[in-house]
Amino acid sequence: MLLATRYFKTLIILKSQDEIKRIAEACRIVAEALDGVREMVSPGISTRELDSFAESFIRSKKARPAFKGYRGYPASLCTSINEQVVHGIPSLTRVKEGDIISLDVGVHYRGFYGDAAVTLPVGRVSEKARRLLTVTEESLYSGLKKAVVDNRLSDISCAIQGHVEAAGFSVVRSFVGHGIGRELHEEPQVPNYGRPGEGVVLMGGMTLAIEPMVNAGGWEVDVLEDGWTAVTKDRSLSAHFEHTVAITAEGPKTLTKL
Ligand code: MF3
Ligand code: CO
């Protein structure tokens, strides 16, 4: 790996093409695990069942669930239902028709990490919930499109925020996306809000996990007593989509897409 850019206190690790290939291998397992879990989501399934599937799937690929044990996090999957923003812990709770559920998976494979999340409707959901899911996913793609060489980091952030706020929703401030590679969380932080043209200049070889967290109401969040589960302060619905992307001379490469 190549040590790259120092920008104030930011040290961003640029990856070679070979390293990006290896991150892509971890990301492929992430995407396959998410696909499998996605198919299981229906009214009545418990979040623990989803977690067990994800863990055995990941281990069957000779990979390791990246979240399990990370700062004491107890599971392989984050399952965040309705007003839960991120980091919901799998439990005996069963999802029901009308819920939305965010599924976040990380994998460590042969020295590299991959990380992705989707939010799904459980059966039929409200019009507002559907719109929240659509707008949040679209905001991820509007950010991804800005992940090109010579743009600035906050061009990604600004595109996400612009798309979300135009739809009348809000972006979470206290959690951000991140660089990813030999560590799950590398520099830089990737906020989902900001003015354009600020932060580091994007370079080929940067690998980022871009992950808008979008609330139907206000942007403020609380963390529950379990020390993990983030919920909206006003208990409005929240959605979360995430991809790991490589910035290359040929443009952004989304690595967590099959
Ligand atoms: N996608 C999240 C992240 O970036 C999930 C982390 S869950 C944790 O960081 F348990 F690993 F913290
Ligand atoms: Co992440």
PDB file of C-alpha atoms and ligand atoms in Angstrom:
ATOM      1  CA  MET A   1       0.000   0.000   0.000  1.00  0.00           C
ATOM      2  CA  LEU A   2       0.984   3.547  -0.635  1.00  0.00           C
ATOM      3  CA  LEU A   3       1.008   6.277   1.928  1.00  0.00           C
ATOM      4  CA  ALA A   4      -0.545   9.283   0.391  1.00  0.00           C
ATOM      5  CA  THR A   5      -2.012  12.552   1.147  1.00  0.00           C
ATOM      6  CA  ARG A   6      -1.533  14.585   4.255  1.00  0.00           C
ATOM      7  CA  TYR A   7      -4.225  17.192   4.562  1.00  0.00           C
ATOM      8  CA  PHE A   8      -4.146  18.915   7.903  1.00  0.00           C
ATOM      9  CA  LYS A   9      -4.156  15.834  10.131  1.00  0.00           C
ATOM     10  CA  THR A  10      -5.588  13.484   7.558  1.00  0.00           C
ATOM     11  CA  LEU A  11      -3.512  10.530   6.404  1.00  0.00           C
ATOM     12  CA  ILE A  12      -5.270   8.687   3.623  1.00  0.00           C
ATOM     13  CA  ILE A  13      -3.963   5.325   2.460  1.00  0.00           C
ATOM     14  CA  LEU A  14      -4.035   4.914  -1.312  1.00  0.00           C
ATOM     15  CA  LYS A  15      -4.503   1.368  -2.575  1.00  0.00           C
ATOM     16  CA  SER A  16      -2.818  -0.272  -5.552  1.00  0.00           C
ATOM     17  CA  GLN A  17      -4.923  -2.000  -8.195  1.00  0.00           C
ATOM     18  CA  ASP A  18      -4.049  -5.312  -6.605  1.00  0.00           C
ATOM     19  CA  GLU A  19      -5.181  -4.098  -3.193  1.00  0.00           C
ATOM     20  CA  ILE A  20      -8.424  -2.818  -4.686  1.00  0.00           C
ATOM     21  CA  LYS A  21      -8.971  -6.288  -6.151  1.00  0.00           C
ATOM     22  CA  ARG A  22      -8.569  -7.752  -2.703  1.00  0.00           C
ATOM     23  CA  ILE A  23     -10.959  -5.238  -1.152  1.00  0.00           C
ATOM     24  CA  ALA A  24     -13.362  -6.152  -3.954  1.00  0.00           C
ATOM     25  CA  GLU A  25     -13.171  -9.798  -2.877  1.00  0.00           C
ATOM     26  CA  ALA A  26     -14.220  -8.874   0.653  1.00  0.00           C
ATOM     27  CA  CYS A  27     -16.930  -6.655  -0.812  1.00  0.00           C
ATOM     28  CA  ARG A  28     -18.276  -9.480  -2.954  1.00  0.00           C
ATOM     29  CA  ILE A  29     -18.843 -11.570   0.159  1.00  0.00           C
ATOM     30  CA  VAL A  30     -20.575  -8.566   1.753  1.00  0.00           C
ATOM     31  CA  ALA A  31     -22.875  -8.206  -1.253  1.00  0.00           C
ATOM     32  CA  GLU A  32     -23.683 -11.912  -1.355  1.00  0.00           C
ATOM     33  CA  ALA A  33     -24.394 -11.972   2.372  1.00  0.00           C
ATOM     34  CA  LEU A  34     -26.715  -8.969   2.042  1.00  0.00           C
ATOM     35  CA  ASP A  35     -28.496 -10.638  -0.860  1.00  0.00           C
ATOM     36  CA  GLY A  36     -29.071 -13.751   1.198  1.00  0.00           C
ATOM     37  CA  VAL A  37     -30.334 -11.825   4.205  1.00  0.00           C
ATOM     38  CA  ARG A  38     -32.524  -9.685   1.978  1.00  0.00           C
ATOM     39  CA  GLU A  39     -34.347 -12.785   0.736  1.00  0.00           C
ATOM     40  CA  MET A  40     -35.094 -13.860   4.311  1.00  0.00           C
ATOM     41  CA  VAL A  41     -36.709 -10.581   5.342  1.00  0.00           C
ATOM     42  CA  SER A  42     -40.464 -11.072   5.737  1.00  0.00           C
ATOM     43  CA  PRO A  43     -42.985 -10.561   8.525  1.00  0.00           C
ATOM     44  CA  GLY A  44     -42.242 -12.773  11.544  1.00  0.00           C
ATOM     45  CA  ILE A  45     -38.517 -13.366  11.105  1.00  0.00           C
ATOM     46  CA  SER A  46     -36.319 -12.378  14.048  1.00  0.00           C
ATOM     47  CA  THR A  47     -33.287 -10.198  13.607  1.00  0.00           C
ATOM     48  CA  ARG A  48     -31.236 -12.892  15.332  1.00  0.00           C
ATOM     49  CA  GLU A  49     -32.140 -15.367  12.573  1.00  0.00           C
ATOM     50  CA  LEU A  50     -30.895 -12.856  10.012  1.00  0.00           C
ATOM     51  CA  ASP A  51     -27.683 -12.423  11.971  1.00  0.00           C
ATOM     52  CA  SER A  52     -27.085 -16.180  12.246  1.00  0.00           C
ATOM     53  CA  PHE A  53     -27.488 -16.574   8.512  1.00  0.00           C
ATOM     54  CA  ALA A  54     -25.087 -13.713   7.815  1.00  0.00           C
ATOM     55  CA  GLU A  55     -22.480 -15.100  10.176  1.00  0.00           C
ATOM     56  CA  SER A  56     -22.585 -18.647   8.802  1.00  0.00           C
ATOM     57  CA  PHE A  57     -22.584 -17.398   5.234  1.00  0.00           C
ATOM     58  CA  ILE A  58     -19.531 -15.214   5.857  1.00  0.00           C
ATOM     59  CA  ARG A  59     -17.674 -18.003   7.650  1.00  0.00           C
ATOM     60  CA  SER A  60     -18.550 -20.448   4.849  1.00  0.00           C
ATOM     61  CA  LYS A  61     -16.541 -18.143   2.564  1.00  0.00           C
ATOM     62  CA  LYS A  62     -13.538 -18.421   4.896  1.00  0.00           C
ATOM     63  CA  ALA A  63     -14.060 -14.795   5.863  1.00  0.00           C
ATOM     64  CA  ARG A  64     -14.705 -13.165   9.241  1.00  0.00           C
ATOM     65  CA  PRO A  65     -17.667 -10.972  10.205  1.00  0.00           C
ATOM     66  CA  ALA A  66     -15.995  -7.590  10.643  1.00  0.00           C
ATOM     67  CA  PHE A  67     -18.395  -6.136  13.185  1.00  0.00           C
ATOM     68  CA  LYS A  68     -18.380  -9.030  15.654  1.00  0.00           C
ATOM     69  CA  GLY A  69     -16.126  -8.019  18.535  1.00  0.00           C
ATOM     70  CA  TYR A  70     -15.466  -4.586  17.053  1.00  0.00           C
ATOM     71  CA  ARG A  71     -15.355  -2.383  20.162  1.00  0.00           C
ATOM     72  CA  GLY A  72     -17.391  -5.106  21.816  1.00  0.00           C
ATOM     73  CA  TYR A  73     -20.197  -5.173  19.232  1.00  0.00           C
ATOM     74  CA  PRO A  74     -21.872  -8.560  19.791  1.00  0.00           C
ATOM     75  CA  ALA A  75     -23.115  -9.558  16.318  1.00  0.00           C
ATOM     76  CA  SER A  76     -22.207  -9.944  12.639  1.00  0.00           C
ATOM     77  CA  LEU A  77     -25.039  -7.807  11.340  1.00  0.00           C
ATOM     78  CA  CYS A  78     -26.542  -4.491  12.388  1.00  0.00           C
ATOM     79  CA  THR A  79     -30.350  -4.637  12.159  1.00  0.00           C
ATOM     80  CA  SER A  80     -31.964  -1.236  12.650  1.00  0.00           C
ATOM     81  CA  ILE A  81     -35.772  -1.134  12.550  1.00  0.00           C
ATOM     82  CA  ASN A  82     -37.946   1.949  11.882  1.00  0.00           C
ATOM     83  CA  GLU A  83     -36.734   4.834  14.130  1.00  0.00           C
ATOM     84  CA  GLN A  84     -33.428   3.025  14.665  1.00  0.00           C
ATOM     85  CA  VAL A  85     -30.776   4.768  12.604  1.00  0.00           C
ATOM     86  CA  VAL A  86     -27.793   2.389  12.756  1.00  0.00           C
ATOM     87  CA  HIS A  87     -26.120  -0.226  14.980  1.00  0.00           C
ATOM     88  CA  GLY A  88     -29.320  -2.006  16.045  1.00  0.00           C
ATOM     89  CA  ILE A  89     -28.296  -5.256  17.745  1.00  0.00           C
ATOM     90  CA  PRO A  90     -29.922  -8.481  16.486  1.00  0.00           C
ATOM     91  CA  SER A  91     -32.265 -10.017  19.064  1.00  0.00           C
ATOM     92  CA  LEU A  92     -35.416 -12.112  19.391  1.00  0.00           C
ATOM     93  CA  THR A  93     -37.399  -9.141  18.039  1.00  0.00           C
ATOM     94  CA  ARG A  94     -39.438 -10.127  15.009  1.00  0.00           C
ATOM     95  CA  VAL A  95     -40.049  -7.734  12.155  1.00  0.00           C
ATOM     96  CA  LYS A  96     -43.642  -7.109  11.130  1.00  0.00           C
ATOM     97  CA  GLU A  97     -45.512  -5.956   8.068  1.00  0.00           C
ATOM     98  CA  GLY A  98     -45.022  -2.217   7.609  1.00  0.00           C
ATOM     99  CA  ASP A  99     -41.583  -2.031   9.261  1.00  0.00           C
ATOM    100  CA  ILE A 100     -38.457  -0.887   7.487  1.00  0.00           C
ATOM    101  CA  ILE A 101     -35.187  -2.584   8.431  1.00  0.00           C
ATOM    102  CA  SER A 102     -31.623  -1.551   7.739  1.00  0.00           C
ATOM    103  CA  LEU A 103     -29.133  -4.400   7.318  1.00  0.00           C
ATOM    104  CA  ASP A 104     -25.466  -3.490   7.623  1.00  0.00           C
ATOM    105  CA  VAL A 105     -22.708  -6.072   6.980  1.00  0.00           C
ATOM    106  CA  GLY A 106     -18.928  -5.925   7.188  1.00  0.00           C
ATOM    107  CA  VAL A 107     -16.467  -8.629   6.153  1.00  0.00           C
ATOM    108  CA  HIS A 108     -12.757  -9.131   6.731  1.00  0.00           C
ATOM    109  CA  TYR A 109     -11.201 -11.337   4.083  1.00  0.00           C
ATOM    110  CA  ARG A 110      -7.514 -11.997   3.452  1.00  0.00           C
ATOM    111  CA  GLY A 111      -6.422  -8.781   5.120  1.00  0.00           C
ATOM    112  CA  PHE A 112      -9.034  -6.402   3.753  1.00  0.00           C
ATOM    113  CA  TYR A 113     -12.465  -5.109   4.704  1.00  0.00           C
ATOM    114  CA  GLY A 114     -15.724  -4.555   2.829  1.00  0.00           C
ATOM    115  CA  ASP A 115     -18.790  -2.785   4.234  1.00  0.00           C
ATOM    116  CA  ALA A 116     -22.308  -2.192   2.887  1.00  0.00           C
ATOM    117  CA  ALA A 117     -25.882  -1.631   4.026  1.00  0.00           C
ATOM    118  CA  VAL A 118     -29.392  -1.554   2.591  1.00  0.00           C
ATOM    119  CA  THR A 119     -32.765  -0.678   4.068  1.00  0.00           C
ATOM    120  CA  LEU A 120     -35.711  -2.864   3.088  1.00  0.00           C
ATOM    121  CA  PRO A 121     -39.467  -2.668   3.460  1.00  0.00           C
ATOM    122  CA  VAL A 122     -41.123  -5.549   5.324  1.00  0.00           C
ATOM    123  CA  GLY A 123     -44.179  -6.406   3.251  1.00  0.00           C
ATOM    124  CA  ARG A 124     -46.271  -3.365   2.419  1.00  0.00           C
ATOM    125  CA  VAL A 125     -45.085  -0.132   4.004  1.00  0.00           C
ATOM    126  CA  SER A 126     -46.426   3.429   4.107  1.00  0.00           C
ATOM    127  CA  GLU A 127     -45.985   5.801   1.211  1.00  0.00           C
ATOM    128  CA  LYS A 128     -43.709   7.925   3.378  1.00  0.00           C
ATOM    129  CA  ALA A 129     -41.501   4.964   4.279  1.00  0.00           C
ATOM    130  CA  ARG A 130     -41.226   4.001   0.603  1.00  0.00           C
ATOM    131  CA  ARG A 131     -40.214   7.520  -0.304  1.00  0.00           C
ATOM    132  CA  LEU A 132     -37.645   7.604   2.503  1.00  0.00           C
ATOM    133  CA  LEU A 133     -36.037   4.407   1.184  1.00  0.00           C
ATOM    134  CA  THR A 134     -35.988   5.675  -2.391  1.00  0.00           C
ATOM    135  CA  VAL A 135     -34.570   9.081  -1.508  1.00  0.00           C
ATOM    136  CA  THR A 136     -31.892   7.614   0.767  1.00  0.00           C
ATOM    137  CA  GLU A 137     -30.725   5.131  -1.863  1.00  0.00           C
ATOM    138  CA  GLU A 138     -30.753   7.843  -4.522  1.00  0.00           C
ATOM    139  CA  SER A 139     -28.702  10.097  -2.243  1.00  0.00           C
ATOM    140  CA  LEU A 140     -26.055   7.370  -1.978  1.00  0.00           C
ATOM    141  CA  TYR A 141     -25.845   7.236  -5.774  1.00  0.00           C
ATOM    142  CA  SER A 142     -25.676  11.008  -6.075  1.00  0.00           C
ATOM    143  CA  GLY A 143     -22.729  10.923  -3.646  1.00  0.00           C
ATOM    144  CA  LEU A 144     -21.063   7.996  -5.440  1.00  0.00           C
ATOM    145  CA  LYS A 145     -21.194   9.891  -8.721  1.00  0.00           C
ATOM    146  CA  LYS A 146     -19.042  12.609  -7.155  1.00  0.00           C
ATOM    147  CA  ALA A 147     -16.370  10.114  -6.071  1.00  0.00           C
ATOM    148  CA  VAL A 148     -14.114  11.041  -8.984  1.00  0.00           C
ATOM    149  CA  VAL A 149     -10.486  12.095  -9.223  1.00  0.00           C
ATOM    150  CA  ASP A 150      -9.903  15.825  -8.629  1.00  0.00           C
ATOM    151  CA  ASN A 151     -13.259  16.408  -6.959  1.00  0.00           C
ATOM    152  CA  ARG A 152     -13.084  17.375  -3.298  1.00  0.00           C
ATOM    153  CA  LEU A 153     -14.322  15.109  -0.523  1.00  0.00           C
ATOM    154  CA  SER A 154     -17.177  17.415   0.462  1.00  0.00           C
ATOM    155  CA  ASP A 155     -18.553  17.297  -3.089  1.00  0.00           C
ATOM    156  CA  ILE A 156     -19.750  13.810  -2.135  1.00  0.00           C
ATOM    157  CA  SER A 157     -21.194  15.098   1.153  1.00  0.00           C
ATOM    158  CA  CYS A 158     -22.906  18.060  -0.455  1.00  0.00           C
ATOM    159  CA  ALA A 159     -24.537  15.974  -3.189  1.00  0.00           C
ATOM    160  CA  ILE A 160     -25.998  13.623  -0.594  1.00  0.00           C
ATOM    161  CA  GLN A 161     -27.306  16.423   1.612  1.00  0.00           C
ATOM    162  CA  GLY A 162     -28.742  18.320  -1.334  1.00  0.00           C
ATOM    163  CA  HIS A 163     -30.698  15.335  -2.577  1.00  0.00           C
ATOM    164  CA  VAL A 164     -32.027  14.468   0.878  1.00  0.00           C
ATOM    165  CA  GLU A 165     -33.067  17.964   1.894  1.00  0.00           C
ATOM    166  CA  ALA A 166     -34.740  18.668  -1.454  1.00  0.00           C
ATOM    167  CA  ALA A 167     -37.039  15.770  -0.568  1.00  0.00           C
ATOM    168  CA  GLY A 168     -37.807  17.261   2.861  1.00  0.00           C
ATOM    169  CA  PHE A 169     -35.783  14.738   4.873  1.00  0.00           C
ATOM    170  CA  SER A 170     -32.668  15.302   6.993  1.00  0.00           C
ATOM    171  CA  VAL A 171     -29.177  13.777   7.162  1.00  0.00           C
ATOM    172  CA  VAL A 172     -27.661  12.489  10.376  1.00  0.00           C
ATOM    173  CA  ARG A 173     -24.589  14.456  11.509  1.00  0.00           C
ATOM    174  CA  SER A 174     -23.107  12.379  14.299  1.00  0.00           C
ATOM    175  CA  PHE A 175     -22.296   9.338  12.160  1.00  0.00           C
ATOM    176  CA  VAL A 176     -20.319   9.516   8.934  1.00  0.00           C
ATOM    177  CA  GLY A 177     -18.880   7.301   6.214  1.00  0.00           C
ATOM    178  CA  HIS A 178     -15.196   6.414   6.215  1.00  0.00           C
ATOM    179  CA  GLY A 179     -12.140   5.250   4.395  1.00  0.00           C
ATOM    180  CA  ILE A 180     -11.781   1.464   4.348  1.00  0.00           C
ATOM    181  CA  GLY A 181      -9.038  -1.026   3.500  1.00  0.00           C
ATOM    182  CA  ARG A 182      -6.765  -2.916   5.868  1.00  0.00           C
ATOM    183  CA  GLU A 183      -8.859  -1.287   8.612  1.00  0.00           C
ATOM    184  CA  LEU A 184     -12.641  -1.115   8.803  1.00  0.00           C
ATOM    185  CA  HIS A 185     -12.422   2.582   9.575  1.00  0.00           C
ATOM    186  CA  GLU A 186      -9.667   4.563   7.918  1.00  0.00           C
ATOM    187  CA  GLU A 187      -9.377   8.221   7.148  1.00  0.00           C
ATOM    188  CA  PRO A 188     -10.986  10.255   5.781  1.00  0.00           C
ATOM    189  CA  GLN A 189     -14.332  10.624   7.483  1.00  0.00           C
ATOM    190  CA  VAL A 190     -17.056  11.031   4.871  1.00  0.00           C
ATOM    191  CA  PRO A 191     -19.848  13.254   6.232  1.00  0.00           C
ATOM    192  CA  ASN A 192     -23.238  13.222   4.537  1.00  0.00           C
ATOM    193  CA  TYR A 193     -23.545  16.999   4.765  1.00  0.00           C
ATOM    194  CA  GLY A 194     -21.374  19.968   3.915  1.00  0.00           C
ATOM    195  CA  ARG A 195     -20.559  22.715   1.475  1.00  0.00           C
ATOM    196  CA  PRO A 196     -19.025  21.744  -1.888  1.00  0.00           C
ATOM    197  CA  GLY A 197     -15.325  22.168  -2.685  1.00  0.00           C
ATOM    198  CA  GLU A 198     -13.913  21.419   0.756  1.00  0.00           C
ATOM    199  CA  GLY A 199     -11.746  18.690   2.249  1.00  0.00           C
ATOM    200  CA  VAL A 200      -9.156  16.525   0.544  1.00  0.00           C
ATOM    201  CA  VAL A 201      -8.778  16.327  -3.202  1.00  0.00           C
ATOM    202  CA  LEU A 202      -9.951  12.877  -4.269  1.00  0.00           C
ATOM    203  CA  MET A 203      -7.264  10.658  -5.795  1.00  0.00           C
ATOM    204  CA  GLY A 204      -7.194   7.343  -7.622  1.00  0.00           C
ATOM    205  CA  GLY A 205      -6.661   4.518  -5.106  1.00  0.00           C
ATOM    206  CA  MET A 206      -8.866   5.948  -2.370  1.00  0.00           C
ATOM    207  CA  THR A 207     -11.428   3.474  -1.087  1.00  0.00           C
ATOM    208  CA  LEU A 208     -14.420   4.864   0.758  1.00  0.00           C
ATOM    209  CA  ALA A 209     -17.507   3.526   2.504  1.00  0.00           C
ATOM    210  CA  ILE A 210     -20.184   6.076   1.697  1.00  0.00           C
ATOM    211  CA  GLU A 211     -23.221   5.693   3.929  1.00  0.00           C
ATOM    212  CA  PRO A 212     -26.018   8.248   4.113  1.00  0.00           C
ATOM    213  CA  MET A 213     -28.261   7.931   7.183  1.00  0.00           C
ATOM    214  CA  VAL A 214     -31.474   9.811   6.515  1.00  0.00           C
ATOM    215  CA  ASN A 215     -34.271  10.722   8.935  1.00  0.00           C
ATOM    216  CA  ALA A 216     -37.856  11.466   7.969  1.00  0.00           C
ATOM    217  CA  GLY A 217     -37.936  14.118  10.737  1.00  0.00           C
ATOM    218  CA  GLY A 218     -35.084  15.988  12.416  1.00  0.00           C
ATOM    219  CA  TRP A 219     -31.421  14.993  12.078  1.00  0.00           C
ATOM    220  CA  GLU A 220     -30.720  14.582  15.821  1.00  0.00           C
ATOM    221  CA  VAL A 221     -30.087  11.105  17.204  1.00  0.00           C
ATOM    222  CA  ASP A 222     -29.874   9.434  20.613  1.00  0.00           C
ATOM    223  CA  VAL A 223     -28.020   6.278  21.552  1.00  0.00           C
ATOM    224  CA  LEU A 224     -30.016   3.779  23.637  1.00  0.00           C
ATOM    225  CA  GLU A 225     -28.823   2.323  26.968  1.00  0.00           C
ATOM    226  CA  ASP A 226     -27.363  -0.707  25.187  1.00  0.00           C
ATOM    227  CA  GLY A 227     -24.586   1.682  24.149  1.00  0.00           C
ATOM    228  CA  TRP A 228     -25.074   0.922  20.441  1.00  0.00           C
ATOM    229  CA  THR A 229     -28.536   1.437  18.988  1.00  0.00           C
ATOM    230  CA  ALA A 230     -28.836   4.921  17.510  1.00  0.00           C
ATOM    231  CA  VAL A 231     -32.422   6.173  17.208  1.00  0.00           C
ATOM    232  CA  THR A 232     -33.904   9.404  15.908  1.00  0.00           C
ATOM    233  CA  LYS A 233     -34.478  11.859  18.738  1.00  0.00           C
ATOM    234  CA  ASP A 234     -38.007  12.568  17.485  1.00  0.00           C
ATOM    235  CA  ARG A 235     -38.553   8.817  16.824  1.00  0.00           C
ATOM    236  CA  SER A 236     -39.232   9.472  13.151  1.00  0.00           C
ATOM    237  CA  LEU A 237     -38.300   6.768  10.622  1.00  0.00           C
ATOM    238  CA  SER A 238     -34.697   6.479   9.475  1.00  0.00           C
ATOM    239  CA  ALA A 239     -33.023   4.749   6.530  1.00  0.00           C
ATOM    240  CA  HIS A 240     -29.413   3.825   5.720  1.00  0.00           C
ATOM    241  CA  PHE A 241     -27.692   2.701   2.524  1.00  0.00           C
ATOM    242  CA  GLU A 242     -23.971   2.056   2.155  1.00  0.00           C
ATOM    243  CA  HIS A 243     -21.520   1.001  -0.547  1.00  0.00           C
ATOM    244  CA  THR A 244     -17.773   0.552  -0.533  1.00  0.00           C
ATOM    245  CA  VAL A 245     -16.370   2.375  -3.560  1.00  0.00           C
ATOM    246  CA  ALA A 246     -12.929   2.699  -5.141  1.00  0.00           C
ATOM    247  CA  ILE A 247     -11.943   5.952  -6.823  1.00  0.00           C
ATOM    248  CA  THR A 248     -10.115   5.128 -10.055  1.00  0.00           C
ATOM    249  CA  ALA A 249      -8.945   6.927 -13.180  1.00  0.00           C
ATOM    250  CA  GLU A 250     -11.925   5.316 -14.913  1.00  0.00           C
ATOM    251  CA  GLY A 251     -14.347   6.713 -12.350  1.00  0.00           C
ATOM    252  CA  PRO A 252     -15.977   5.358  -9.197  1.00  0.00           C
ATOM    253  CA  LYS A 253     -16.106   1.560  -8.889  1.00  0.00           C
ATOM    254  CA  THR A 254     -18.817   0.307  -6.579  1.00  0.00           C
ATOM    255  CA  LEU A 255     -17.297  -2.793  -5.036  1.00  0.00           C
ATOM    256  CA  THR A 256     -20.247  -3.998  -2.955  1.00  0.00           C
ATOM    257  CA  LYS A 257     -22.566  -4.519  -5.910  1.00  0.00           C
ATOM    258  CA  LEU A 258     -22.910  -7.978  -7.500  1.00  0.00           C
TER     259      LEU A 258
HETATM  260  N1  MF3 B   1     -21.226   0.291   8.602  1.00  0.00           N
HETATM  261  C1  MF3 B   1     -20.973   0.604   9.954  1.00  0.00           C
HETATM  262  C2  MF3 B   1     -19.662   1.277  10.043  1.00  0.00           C
HETATM  263  O1  MF3 B   1     -19.168   1.863   9.446  1.00  0.00           O
HETATM  264  C3  MF3 B   1     -21.169  -0.471  10.928  1.00  0.00           C
HETATM  265  C4  MF3 B   1     -20.247  -0.609  12.061  1.00  0.00           C
HETATM  266  S1  MF3 B   1     -20.969  -1.586  13.245  1.00  0.00           S
HETATM  267  C5  MF3 B   1     -19.779  -1.943  14.355  1.00  0.00           C
HETATM  268  O2  MF3 B   1     -18.921   1.517  10.551  1.00  0.00           O
HETATM  269  F1  MF3 B   1     -20.260  -2.749  15.189  1.00  0.00           F
HETATM  270  F2  MF3 B   1     -18.787  -2.494  13.752  1.00  0.00           F
HETATM  271  F3  MF3 B   1     -19.380  -0.850  14.915  1.00  0.00           F
HETATM  272 CO    CO B   2     -19.478   1.668   7.265  1.00  0.00          CO
END
